[in-house]
Amino acid sequence: MATVAASHFVSITSHGGETKANLSQIGLRNQQQLVTHNGLRSLNSLHRLKMRTSAVKEAHPNASNKLSGTIVCGTGMNIVFVGAEVGPWSKTGGLGDVLGGLPPAMAAKGHRVMTVSPRYDQYKDAWDTCVLVELKGGDTTVTVRFFHCYKRGVDRVFVDHPMFLEKVWGKTGSKIYGPKAGTDYKDNQLRFSLLCLAALEAPRVLDLNSNKYFSGPYGENVVFVANDWHTALLPCYLKSMYQSRGIYMHAKVAFCIHNIAYQGRFAFADFTLLNLPDQFKSSFDFIDGYTKPVKGRKINWMKAGILESDRVLTVSPYYAQELVSGEDKGVELDSIIRKTGITGIVNGMDVQEWDPATDKYISVKYDATTVTAAKALLKEALQAELGLPVDRDIPLIGFIGRLEEQKGSDILVAALPRFIGENCQIVVLVSIKFNMVPSFYLSDSLFFITVRPIWTWGTGKKAMEKQLEQLEIQYPGKAIGVAKFNVPLAHMIFAGADYLLVPSRFEPCGLIQLQAMRYGTLPIVASTGGLVDTIKEGFTGFHMGAFNVECDTVDPSDVDKVVKGVKRALSVYGTGAMREMIQNCMAQDLSWKGPSKLWEKMLLSLEVAESEPGIEGEEITPLAKENIATP
């Protein structure tokens, strides 16, 4: 068995006989080889094979062209994405989508790419590497091990420890952050500090031979991409535990904010649990006016991640502007972000899963040349499935989202009576799996927005859920609500609806509007975050204007904006202008290919040693279809 203890930390790595069965299972070639790793010692002495540009050109004379059937590998960079979620293995929202889709796009450009995330479940496609690492967590020493699989050109590494596995086993995606809605696990700080520590060890101690282009450990010339508050300790540990000892001297950290509403605020006394020198206290120090988790002075993980990283990013350019615009949208970190600066790069989407030409959930496949006839048939199928009157000439509006204030579901309920009298139908599909949504520092509220908590859990949600389920009774033949998320139905709505309503109070990037455009369904959106960057008024959709982010009540002006926006969209139904907009939507490249170029440019600007541009390539490896728990 391989064991690594990180000095501060301390340790040895070895392969022993007790895991011989596992070694044969995962195909390690040198089962009896003894490997040692003393603490945080540099791995520069270990042989590390990396194919250089000349070798690539020798193997692929036309490497500069798009190659069919292979991922083109060049000199590139060593990139390690670290996050609490990675789709499709674990996902509650956009964070999992980004770590699922962006790394393969970077690998397609020839970079060596790893993701590191917790092992929440018995993923049947990830195998034990037999490498264990002893880490200092809080006031104890704990041992974690690494599981690994290689998918779509990416080394997917999962950190295994009972703090991750035993809490969620069999319920992946449901209880990642807490046992129930609005309640965090008490040891979340310890859990995610271990994730950060393990992520710093993984590139140095894992001897990975996933393909013929790269072999051995990633080494120390690494670009780390930390994502959201759960990974905010990574740059702090990098500086205090590694670079202070002459290790990872050229490594850099880019910190990506996926949602400023989640910051990781905890009692200031908890700073001692992080095992960081006092010099980092000022980066964590934070004061707000709330009593959760304690009154007054706190530590703020996200604040530290922003200040201690080499570059700060977020998931769309307009959201980046919003974060520095003031206290309400910057959620009290606006001044910190203005100090460091921030770069917004809009997200892509998984164009393999969401493709009307191949979608297994719809009965008629189509593309831009057949969209008009196909969507008419698919609308009829959707109407029949939902029990609505079957009529292809009636405009059909869809809403797909979580039952929460960010998504504006309460605004929709208030606005619906004022436009349902139009010649239209509406289907509302909401997820009520609230425990999928992380609620970090405020245990009795979902989000921290503006400068106070919004909409507490309890009767409000239940009342809205009941309202949605009563839509069919209130508006027979006009509206229907489904308060249980249904993947096949979501695909049918994208394909069969004419419009998709997105009344989000805030939306860092948004994925749903991209999926709608992919299917030729016109988005009607609030003017916020990534919705501004991805939807062009009158060209690919309709903008309703910005909404009030204070979510304890529904702002009447927001209701007016929804009503006017819906009526304006309905006014072009069936016209040549609408058909042109549909074509505009479907003509876009919504994949990760474009965003990955911007990410590459930004990461190269960090000037990590040996980092070079990749080679233009296509990510063609099939999507992993069964990243699920073993029964």
XYZ file of C-alpha atoms in Angstrom:
631
model
C 0.000 0.000 0.000
C 1.223 3.517 -0.734
C 1.228 5.884 2.198
C 2.282 9.501 2.146
C 2.440 11.719 5.153
C 3.059 15.352 4.563
C 5.701 16.620 6.966
C 3.958 19.346 8.883
C 1.885 16.764 8.314
C 5.071 13.900 7.763
C 5.393 10.547 5.911
C 6.325 7.608 3.675
C 4.850 6.159 0.515
C 5.073 2.487 -0.318
C 3.380 -0.301 -2.224
C 2.865 -3.368 -0.069
C 1.412 -6.825 -0.424
C -1.813 -6.176 1.457
C -3.340 -4.471 -1.567
C -2.074 -6.900 -4.171
C -5.581 -7.760 -5.330
C -6.376 -4.108 -5.866
C -3.110 -3.577 -7.739
C -3.989 -6.194 -10.282
C -7.478 -4.763 -10.487
C -6.325 -1.303 -11.448
C -3.520 -2.525 -13.676
C -0.445 -1.112 -11.956
C 2.546 -2.562 -13.742
C 5.093 -2.517 -10.927
C 3.253 -4.199 -8.089
C 6.320 -4.894 -5.965
C 8.150 -1.626 -6.591
C 8.944 0.332 -3.434
C 8.389 4.072 -3.729
C 9.154 6.517 -0.929
C 8.174 10.125 -0.544
C 9.538 11.893 2.499
C 7.217 14.629 3.583
C 7.126 17.657 1.312
C 10.384 16.872 -0.497
C 10.464 17.972 -4.128
C 9.716 15.333 -6.734
C 12.076 16.859 -9.290
C 14.382 13.839 -8.960
C 11.652 11.490 -10.159
C 11.566 10.780 -13.863
C 8.738 12.649 -15.538
C 8.016 12.092 -19.192
C 6.358 14.902 -21.050
C 6.120 15.016 -24.834
C 7.530 18.205 -26.276
C 6.467 20.043 -29.395
C 9.047 18.408 -31.621
C 7.954 14.980 -30.487
C 4.321 15.834 -31.113
C 5.127 16.954 -34.632
C 7.082 13.780 -35.218
C 4.183 11.630 -34.048
C 1.550 13.822 -35.718
C 2.972 15.693 -38.756
C -0.339 17.527 -39.134
C -0.713 18.348 -35.457
C -1.567 21.940 -36.259
C -4.701 20.701 -38.013
C -7.734 19.156 -36.378
C -7.099 15.460 -35.971
C -9.908 12.969 -36.224
C -10.185 10.400 -33.490
C -7.529 11.682 -31.081
C -6.816 14.342 -28.538
C -3.832 16.348 -29.706
C -1.181 16.664 -26.978
C 1.474 19.333 -26.994
C 3.767 20.985 -24.476
C 0.965 22.903 -22.811
C 0.498 23.331 -19.074
C -0.040 21.135 -16.029
C -3.473 22.246 -14.801
C -5.174 20.991 -11.645
C -8.817 21.982 -11.108
C -9.980 21.610 -7.501
C -13.625 21.719 -6.473
C -16.246 20.345 -4.101
C -18.206 19.049 -7.115
C -17.318 17.578 -10.477
C -20.002 16.588 -12.963
C -21.347 14.084 -13.638
C -20.060 12.325 -10.519
C -21.229 15.032 -8.100
C -23.222 18.085 -9.051
C -25.709 20.473 -7.472
C -25.385 23.278 -10.017
C -23.015 25.279 -12.171
C -19.874 24.426 -10.209
C -20.185 20.735 -11.081
C -20.954 21.596 -14.701
C -17.805 23.714 -15.052
C -15.500 21.092 -13.547
C -17.170 18.495 -15.722
C -16.887 20.378 -19.023
C -13.978 22.830 -18.960
C -11.162 20.351 -18.090
C -11.841 18.102 -21.145
C -11.793 21.198 -23.354
C -8.402 22.182 -21.914
C -7.107 18.620 -22.373
C -8.190 18.738 -26.012
C -5.760 21.615 -26.496
C -2.868 19.415 -25.382
C -2.603 20.401 -21.725
C -2.179 17.799 -19.001
C -5.286 18.201 -16.867
C -6.384 16.810 -13.504
C -9.467 17.436 -11.408
C -9.483 16.792 -7.656
C -12.774 16.473 -5.798
C -14.164 14.421 -2.882
C -15.258 10.822 -3.332
C -18.813 11.100 -2.075
C -19.928 7.724 -3.353
C -18.764 4.369 -4.706
C -18.138 5.583 -8.243
C -17.853 2.398 -10.231
C -15.552 3.910 -12.849
C -12.965 5.195 -10.333
C -10.355 2.783 -8.972
C -8.150 2.803 -5.906
C -4.632 4.056 -6.655
C -3.419 2.497 -3.374
C -1.772 5.813 -2.496
C -2.531 7.100 0.994
C -1.616 10.499 2.402
C -1.501 11.482 6.063
C -2.626 15.071 6.572
C -3.053 17.355 9.544
C -6.732 18.159 9.828
C -7.655 20.380 12.744
C -5.868 18.976 15.803
C -5.634 15.415 14.473
C -3.833 13.511 11.741
C -6.070 11.813 9.211
C -5.362 9.526 6.281
C -6.924 9.983 2.870
C -6.494 7.884 -0.234
C -6.875 8.678 -3.895
C -9.172 7.057 -6.428
C -8.688 7.741 -10.126
C -10.172 7.353 -13.570
C -9.230 8.795 -16.937
C -12.148 10.206 -18.933
C -12.255 12.564 -21.904
C -8.529 13.244 -21.653
C -8.659 14.234 -17.977
C -7.245 12.560 -14.863
C -10.233 12.499 -12.531
C -8.919 12.158 -8.986
C -11.233 11.584 -6.015
C -10.178 12.126 -2.404
C -11.422 9.250 -0.282
C -12.189 9.646 3.429
C -15.184 8.712 5.615
C -15.957 12.410 6.143
C -16.931 12.497 2.462
C -18.081 8.961 1.737
C -20.065 8.030 4.841
C -22.174 11.180 4.791
C -23.330 10.885 1.207
C -22.894 7.232 0.224
C -25.837 6.176 -1.909
C -27.150 9.745 -2.116
C -24.687 11.460 -4.445
C -25.804 15.000 -5.225
C -28.293 15.087 -2.371
C -26.339 15.603 0.837
C -22.973 16.930 -0.227
C -22.995 19.955 2.066
C -25.426 19.098 4.844
C -27.799 16.436 6.190
C -30.905 18.435 5.319
C -32.013 21.720 3.836
C -30.481 24.726 5.529
C -28.192 22.704 7.818
C -24.479 22.316 7.201
C -22.319 19.462 8.378
C -20.520 20.642 11.503
C -17.187 19.444 10.128
C -17.429 21.191 6.737
C -14.348 23.270 7.488
C -12.339 20.157 8.248
C -13.732 18.316 5.225
C -12.829 21.028 2.754
C -9.488 21.834 4.345
C -8.589 18.175 3.741
C -9.687 18.559 0.123
C -7.289 21.496 -0.294
C -4.388 19.661 1.359
C -4.973 16.502 -0.662
C -5.192 18.505 -3.877
C -1.731 19.935 -3.211
C -0.293 16.453 -2.704
C -1.986 14.733 -5.650
C 0.150 16.223 -8.489
C 3.345 15.253 -6.658
C 2.597 11.742 -5.387
C 0.300 10.156 -7.981
C 2.284 8.283 -10.631
C -0.266 8.409 -13.435
C 0.231 6.820 -16.836
C -3.108 7.568 -18.407
C -2.009 7.972 -22.013
C 1.052 7.761 -24.212
C 1.696 11.487 -24.121
C 2.102 11.991 -20.377
C 3.557 9.773 -17.689
C 4.492 10.029 -14.021
C 3.600 12.694 -11.437
C 2.542 16.140 -12.613
C 5.374 17.568 -10.553
C 5.580 21.078 -9.168
C 5.179 23.402 -12.144
C 1.426 23.389 -11.799
C -1.388 25.864 -12.311
C -4.052 25.237 -9.668
C -7.594 26.393 -10.365
C -9.470 26.671 -7.058
C -13.246 26.963 -7.238
C -15.502 28.680 -4.703
C -15.070 28.930 -0.946
C -14.495 25.219 -0.312
C -11.082 25.462 -1.996
C -10.112 28.924 -0.753
C -7.507 27.503 1.653
C -5.452 26.072 -1.209
C -3.403 29.231 -1.947
C -2.859 29.712 1.801
C -1.540 26.179 2.276
C 0.531 26.493 -0.890
C 2.345 29.491 0.564
C 2.622 28.408 4.196
C 3.356 24.679 3.873
C 5.043 24.309 0.491
C 6.615 27.450 -0.891
C 8.010 28.297 2.541
C 9.949 25.016 2.213
C 11.110 25.591 -1.337
C 8.410 23.419 -2.946
C 5.986 24.480 -5.699
C 8.024 27.656 -6.060
C 6.677 28.373 -9.532
C 3.135 27.104 -8.990
C 0.286 29.618 -9.183
C -3.374 29.655 -8.147
C -6.335 31.055 -10.044
C -9.453 31.402 -7.883
C -12.829 31.180 -9.631
C -16.023 32.523 -8.041
C -19.091 30.622 -9.213
C -21.542 32.251 -6.798
C -20.614 35.091 -4.442
C -23.615 34.228 -2.263
C -21.707 31.323 -0.706
C -18.628 32.562 1.144
C -17.816 30.163 3.961
C -18.273 32.421 6.991
C -17.463 30.838 10.345
C -16.621 31.842 13.913
C -13.318 33.709 14.157
C -12.169 31.288 16.840
C -12.231 28.564 14.164
C -9.154 30.065 12.514
C -6.961 27.897 14.744
C -8.513 24.779 13.182
C -7.069 25.718 9.793
C -3.425 25.224 10.839
C -2.303 28.456 9.246
C 0.204 31.020 10.564
C -1.197 34.161 12.169
C 0.001 36.187 9.184
C -3.075 34.941 7.291
C -5.573 36.168 9.890
C -6.090 39.496 8.200
C -7.050 37.781 4.939
C -9.803 35.860 6.738
C -10.931 38.582 9.139
C -14.513 39.634 8.461
C -17.232 41.464 10.368
C -20.930 41.483 9.530
C -24.077 42.255 11.490
C -25.488 38.756 11.766
C -25.682 36.271 14.567
C -25.062 33.172 12.428
C -22.889 31.249 12.994
C -21.846 33.629 15.782
C -22.394 37.306 16.354
C -19.826 39.779 15.090
C -16.303 38.889 14.040
C -15.896 35.923 11.704
C -13.523 34.302 9.269
C -14.449 34.391 5.599
C -12.893 31.674 3.439
C -13.805 33.313 0.149
C -12.241 36.605 1.190
C -8.975 34.772 1.868
C -9.160 32.885 -1.419
C -9.561 36.154 -3.303
C -6.694 37.887 -1.516
C -4.199 35.022 -1.468
C -4.624 33.761 -5.052
C -2.645 35.014 -8.031
C -5.682 35.727 -10.196
C -9.428 35.990 -9.537
C -12.000 34.918 -12.106
C -15.715 34.442 -12.355
C -18.108 32.801 -14.759
C -19.221 35.717 -16.935
C -17.986 39.235 -17.739
C -21.198 40.985 -16.681
C -21.256 39.113 -13.374
C -17.710 40.350 -12.805
C -18.992 43.908 -13.222
C -21.858 43.246 -10.837
C -19.518 41.912 -8.144
C -17.617 45.197 -7.963
C -20.676 47.420 -8.440
C -21.620 47.625 -4.761
C -22.346 45.893 -1.497
C -25.628 44.343 -2.604
C -24.386 42.368 -5.605
C -20.851 41.947 -4.270
C -22.311 40.610 -1.005
C -19.911 42.682 1.108
C -16.824 41.506 -0.792
C -17.069 44.164 -3.501
C -14.241 46.267 -2.062
C -11.983 43.215 -1.750
C -12.613 42.254 -5.373
C -11.989 45.809 -6.549
C -8.631 45.610 -4.792
C -7.536 42.421 -6.569
C -9.357 42.817 -9.860
C -11.436 40.102 -11.497
C -11.777 38.536 -14.951
C -15.066 37.170 -16.251
C -15.135 34.296 -18.748
C -18.561 33.019 -19.734
C -19.191 29.299 -19.294
C -19.779 26.807 -22.068
C -22.139 23.842 -21.959
C -22.057 20.118 -22.597
C -23.093 19.924 -26.241
C -22.944 16.120 -26.188
C -25.651 15.666 -23.564
C -27.768 18.552 -24.817
C -28.135 17.984 -28.552
C -31.538 17.848 -30.287
C -29.991 15.789 -33.094
C -29.166 12.900 -30.737
C -31.290 13.452 -27.600
C -32.562 10.082 -26.381
C -35.434 11.690 -24.474
C -37.219 13.208 -27.473
C -39.140 11.290 -30.100
C -38.162 13.468 -33.064
C -34.518 14.371 -33.612
C -33.773 17.643 -35.399
C -31.258 20.313 -36.309
C -31.466 23.879 -37.614
C -32.754 22.706 -40.992
C -35.672 20.732 -39.564
C -36.401 22.650 -36.368
C -39.739 24.182 -37.408
C -41.496 20.947 -38.293
C -39.854 18.967 -35.498
C -40.710 21.393 -32.709
C -44.368 21.424 -33.782
C -44.514 17.636 -33.390
C -42.569 17.734 -30.133
C -44.879 20.411 -28.744
C -47.839 18.156 -29.394
C -46.058 15.271 -27.680
C -45.265 17.487 -24.667
C -48.848 18.752 -24.456
C -50.163 15.197 -24.562
C -47.666 14.085 -21.914
C -48.777 16.883 -19.567
C -52.497 16.635 -20.249
C -52.712 20.051 -21.888
C -54.891 20.614 -24.967
C -52.912 19.435 -27.990
C -52.582 22.367 -30.364
C -49.331 23.187 -32.143
C -50.506 26.742 -32.848
C -50.662 27.748 -29.159
C -47.434 29.327 -27.858
C -45.952 27.196 -25.087
C -43.759 28.742 -22.366
C -41.525 26.643 -20.138
C -39.887 27.294 -16.773
C -37.262 24.877 -15.440
C -35.473 25.591 -12.192
C -35.041 25.062 -8.495
C -37.751 26.306 -6.164
C -35.712 29.148 -4.732
C -35.609 32.913 -4.780
C -32.475 33.176 -6.903
C -34.360 31.614 -9.792
C -37.341 33.945 -9.351
C -39.915 31.195 -8.950
C -41.862 33.406 -6.522
C -41.848 36.248 -9.061
C -43.209 33.866 -11.679
C -46.065 32.759 -9.385
C -46.993 36.407 -8.802
C -46.816 37.317 -12.502
C -48.614 34.295 -13.932
C -52.219 35.504 -13.337
C -51.457 38.640 -15.329
C -50.356 36.923 -18.549
C -52.098 33.558 -18.436
C -55.088 35.171 -20.132
C -53.054 35.494 -23.299
C -53.333 32.790 -25.929
C -50.585 30.643 -24.398
C -49.794 27.654 -22.237
C -47.130 27.360 -19.535
C -45.430 24.395 -17.898
C -43.445 24.914 -14.679
C -40.959 22.192 -13.737
C -39.234 22.780 -10.405
C -36.852 20.778 -8.287
C -37.815 20.456 -4.638
C -34.648 18.556 -3.643
C -33.584 21.457 -1.480
C -30.806 19.507 0.196
C -28.908 19.560 -3.091
C -28.257 23.258 -2.579
C -25.343 24.207 -0.299
C -26.278 26.663 2.447
C -23.062 27.399 4.164
C -22.729 29.995 6.791
C -26.387 30.806 7.446
C -27.944 27.574 8.622
C -31.527 28.768 8.364
C -31.389 30.490 5.002
C -30.531 29.538 1.500
C -28.551 32.529 0.362
C -26.799 35.560 1.734
C -27.704 38.334 -0.633
C -27.456 42.085 -0.392
C -26.488 42.474 3.267
C -28.899 40.113 4.952
C -30.304 36.587 4.733
C -33.223 35.947 2.430
C -36.329 33.794 2.617
C -35.982 31.327 5.428
C -36.815 27.696 4.983
C -40.239 26.543 6.080
C -43.791 27.368 5.182
C -42.865 29.756 2.371
C -41.391 26.991 0.244
C -44.198 24.582 1.072
C -46.809 27.185 0.192
C -45.189 27.892 -3.166
C -44.848 24.195 -3.902
C -48.580 23.789 -3.254
C -49.358 26.783 -5.474
C -47.437 25.244 -8.343
C -49.161 21.901 -7.938
C -52.514 23.720 -8.057
C -51.829 25.470 -11.364
C -53.722 22.839 -13.318
C -56.799 23.424 -11.163
C -56.534 27.214 -11.203
C -55.882 27.478 -14.932
C -57.243 24.317 -16.584
C -55.923 23.769 -20.068
C -53.531 26.692 -19.672
C -50.942 25.852 -17.043
C -49.439 22.915 -15.236
C -46.857 22.656 -12.462
C -44.614 19.686 -11.766
C -42.898 19.941 -8.374
C -40.510 17.062 -8.856
C -37.507 17.315 -11.113
C -37.724 14.945 -14.030
C -34.786 14.698 -16.436
C -36.721 13.287 -19.436
C -39.421 15.940 -18.971
C -36.790 18.682 -18.840
C -35.446 17.542 -22.206
C -38.986 17.386 -23.616
C -39.652 20.961 -22.448
C -36.496 22.287 -24.083
C -37.480 20.575 -27.331
C -41.241 21.212 -27.300
C -41.563 24.680 -25.792
C -41.420 27.858 -27.855
C -40.040 30.035 -25.045
C -38.130 29.504 -21.811
C -38.744 31.969 -18.995
C -35.700 32.785 -16.812
C -36.746 35.386 -14.166
C -33.581 35.070 -12.051
C -32.849 37.767 -9.483
C -29.165 37.014 -10.036
C -27.429 34.484 -12.266
C -23.609 34.298 -12.265
C -23.624 32.609 -15.656
C -26.615 30.365 -16.164
C -26.796 27.142 -18.088
C -30.485 26.829 -18.794
C -30.571 29.644 -21.349
C -27.723 27.978 -23.265
C -29.591 24.685 -23.314
C -32.748 26.439 -24.527
C -30.932 28.109 -27.415
C -29.324 24.808 -28.364
C -32.864 23.448 -28.865
C -34.173 26.502 -30.702
C -36.269 27.655 -27.739
C -36.195 31.419 -27.228
C -35.142 32.602 -23.742
C -37.036 35.379 -21.962
C -34.540 36.463 -19.328
C -33.822 38.870 -16.516
C -30.945 41.221 -17.313
C -28.355 39.975 -14.862
C -24.988 38.184 -14.825
C -24.345 35.717 -17.600
C -27.840 36.203 -19.000
C -26.655 39.606 -20.248
C -23.542 38.073 -21.819
C -25.311 35.184 -23.556
C -28.668 36.582 -24.715
C -28.860 39.372 -27.267
C -32.120 41.285 -27.242
C -34.208 40.665 -30.352
C -31.520 38.427 -31.828
C -31.415 35.323 -29.634
C -34.033 36.169 -27.006
C -35.768 38.814 -24.921
C -34.555 40.795 -21.916
C -36.947 41.816 -19.137
C -34.570 44.141 -17.261
C -32.733 43.790 -13.950
C -34.619 42.567 -10.884
C -34.363 43.531 -7.240
C -31.914 41.214 -5.438
C -33.589 41.698 -2.036
C -35.564 38.507 -1.912
C -37.640 38.597 1.261
C -40.558 39.985 -0.739
C -41.596 40.122 -4.380
C -41.007 43.554 -5.892
C -44.131 44.608 -7.876
C -41.926 46.237 -10.498
C -40.277 42.858 -11.149
C -43.706 41.323 -11.712
C -44.468 44.095 -14.225
C -41.205 43.318 -16.056
C -42.086 39.640 -16.368
C -45.588 40.385 -17.664
C -44.332 42.892 -20.234
C -41.480 40.617 -21.317
C -43.747 37.620 -21.852
C -46.297 39.646 -23.809
C -43.556 41.130 -25.976
C -42.200 37.663 -26.763
C -45.670 36.342 -27.562
C -46.233 39.216 -29.998
C -43.640 37.773 -32.408
C -44.919 34.198 -32.195
C -45.177 32.527 -35.589
C -43.557 35.415 -37.454
C -40.528 35.462 -39.694
C -38.706 37.396 -36.976
C -39.181 34.530 -34.540
C -37.986 31.963 -37.073
C -34.891 34.069 -37.676
C -34.216 34.265 -33.930
C -34.469 30.487 -33.659
C -31.878 30.116 -36.390
C -29.639 32.623 -34.632
C -29.849 30.594 -31.423
C -29.026 27.281 -33.059
C -26.160 28.705 -35.137
C -24.090 29.528 -32.032
C -21.183 27.464 -30.757
C -22.175 27.067 -27.108
C -19.511 24.470 -26.323
C -16.488 24.908 -24.070
C -14.207 25.397 -27.064
C -14.408 29.204 -27.083
C -14.226 29.658 -23.289
C -11.286 27.245 -23.081
C -9.243 29.554 -25.335
C -9.844 32.450 -22.957
C -9.018 30.263 -19.969
C -5.794 29.155 -21.653
C -4.763 32.755 -22.314
C -5.474 33.744 -18.723
C -3.631 30.768 -17.190
C -0.625 31.290 -19.453
C -0.413 34.877 -18.214
C 0.468 33.479 -14.767
C 3.804 32.430 -16.327
C 4.268 29.149 -14.500
C 7.580 27.530 -15.497
C 7.403 25.276 -18.588
C 3.898 26.467 -19.458
C 3.320 26.902 -23.162
C 0.285 27.284 -25.418
C -1.452 24.105 -26.448
C -2.221 22.892 -29.936
C -5.648 23.333 -31.478
C -7.533 20.059 -31.132
C -10.981 18.538 -30.880
C -12.352 16.881 -27.750
C -13.809 13.759 -29.277
C -13.699 11.186 -26.512
C -17.255 10.011 -25.750
C -19.025 11.331 -22.702
C -18.828 9.048 -19.661
C -22.350 7.690 -19.396
C -22.374 5.856 -16.083
C -20.488 7.827 -13.465
C -22.720 6.493 -10.740
C -22.475 4.611 -7.510
C -22.019 0.873 -7.454
C -25.294 -0.783 -6.367
